[in-house]
Amino acid sequence: MTSFTPLLDRLKKRTLLDDWISELTKEALKKFQPDVLGLSVPFPGNLLGALRIAETARQVSPGTKIVMGGGYVNTELRNLTDGRLFDLIDYLTFDDGEVPLEHLLAYIQNGNGELLRTMFRVDGKVVLHSNPSLHDVRFKNLDAPSYQGLDMKRYVSMMETINPMQRLWSDGRWNKMILAHGCYWKKCTFCDVSLDYIGRFDPDSATGVVDKMEQVMKETGVSGFHFVDEAAPPALLKAMSEEIVKRGLKVQWWGNLRFDPFFTKEVAELMKRAGCIAVTGGIEVASERVLKLIDKGISIEKVAQVTRNFKEAGIFVHAYLMYGFPTQTVQETIDSLEVVRNLFQKNYLSSAYWHRFALTVHSPVGKNPDKFNVKLAPVPTPKEGLFALNEIPYTEPNFVDHDELGVGLRRALYNYMLGLGLEMDVRDWFDIKVPRPKVEISF
Ligand code: SF4
């Protein structure tokens, strides 16, 4: 959404949910009377609620300074020039929040000082202040996350889908932790690798992670952990598992990783002993040519070995799949489905989900479109200035309407997850004519 106007229009309307958010905001402001209110916006879907909180705070507590940060801000608002956002909030901070917030709090208190990656409005213009001599804290030197003040009993267990992995995401309450800042691989060409949260790899130590787990468990009374790394580093996962086993900790955990050949049968069994219940990872397009173009650094055969190792160790395996990558042909999409069918048939996967490829401005494809044979469409700047910038429309010479294939792909996967239709010809899931799979299955 490059223009802020649709969001401002939406804020003028109110639903029951908007009223609830306002009421809860008023209660919290009355109770805490904060000088500064911090809003974390991890995803686009959280933005409207955050703006409603900000709008309410502006009305009932005009002296409170409002700061916004989080994944959505870091990804989409870096090029912001539309100053109207600062009618609702005072500051945006980008990337890791600890040091920017520390300096911003001093700046607010003293009325001056140095800032790090902090955006605000001065005389109607949006400005970014960032002193290059200020630096983030090394990840391993950060404290354990604290959930103090959150009433754990008020978390609602939700069951919004039959997909068992998505249920794990939303059902119940998990302590969220990270093993490393950034991704150890940081090469995949569709991924936002130029952003700090992916591109700057800075891991914790195994003992540091397990110390923090013990501390968080003590505080929350919850022994389940969700590691929210983009791709957990394999050697650290192994060392952490050894440390958990050594200390005799009784924990359950799951997280996202890359299906790296490092995960042998022995490593998978060790992870299981240490409490790992599930892993999620990207197979993306199960085609050798496209996997090379994506620079995933894996082959179909290796993926099959790794997923089998996890499944045989008793660990649930969820795969992210992608379709519509630039230059991907219909044949490659059908071949990819044939690979996925075989993975399910051999019981190497428990669950999976198809994502339609989206070209983002921070990815290698967005930065070097010629290399991927695509042309980026110009992004129009609204007259009030640019709001968000992330996904960019594009054209490619041999355009394939992958949206047409999406229905069949999802239908096949839905059935595979129920153990149905695994013997059927993959072409039968489509309403349109598609080619016979040509891929040779070697696993
Ligand atoms: S897609 Fe995953 S493995 Fe690849 S660079 Fe991004 S975070 Fe790393």
PDB file of C-alpha atoms in Angstrom, residues 33 39 90 179 210 225 236 243 319 337 351 382 420 433:
ATOM      1  CA  GLN A  33      -0.074   6.959  32.745  1.00  0.00           C
ATOM      2  CA  LEU A  39       3.769  -0.002  19.625  1.00  0.00           C
ATOM      3  CA  ASP A  90       5.752  10.695  17.121  1.00  0.00           C
ATOM      4  CA  LEU A 179      18.748 -18.437  18.623  1.00  0.00           C
ATOM      5  CA  VAL A 210      19.670 -22.550  27.467  1.00  0.00           C
ATOM      6  CA  PHE A 225       9.329 -22.645  23.267  1.00  0.00           C
ATOM      7  CA  LEU A 236      23.807 -24.064  17.269  1.00  0.00           C
ATOM      8  CA  GLU A 243      23.099 -28.620  26.471  1.00  0.00           C
ATOM      9  CA  ALA A 319       7.246 -27.374   4.353  1.00  0.00           C
ATOM     10  CA  LEU A 337       3.756 -30.934  -7.212  1.00  0.00           C
ATOM     11  CA  SER A 351       2.135 -30.705   6.394  1.00  0.00           C
ATOM     12  CA  PRO A 382       1.029   9.549  -4.143  1.00  0.00           C
ATOM     13  CA  LEU A 420      -5.981 -38.726   0.420  1.00  0.00           C
ATOM     14  CA  LYS A 433      -5.237 -28.752 -18.922  1.00  0.00           C
TER      15      LYS A 433
END
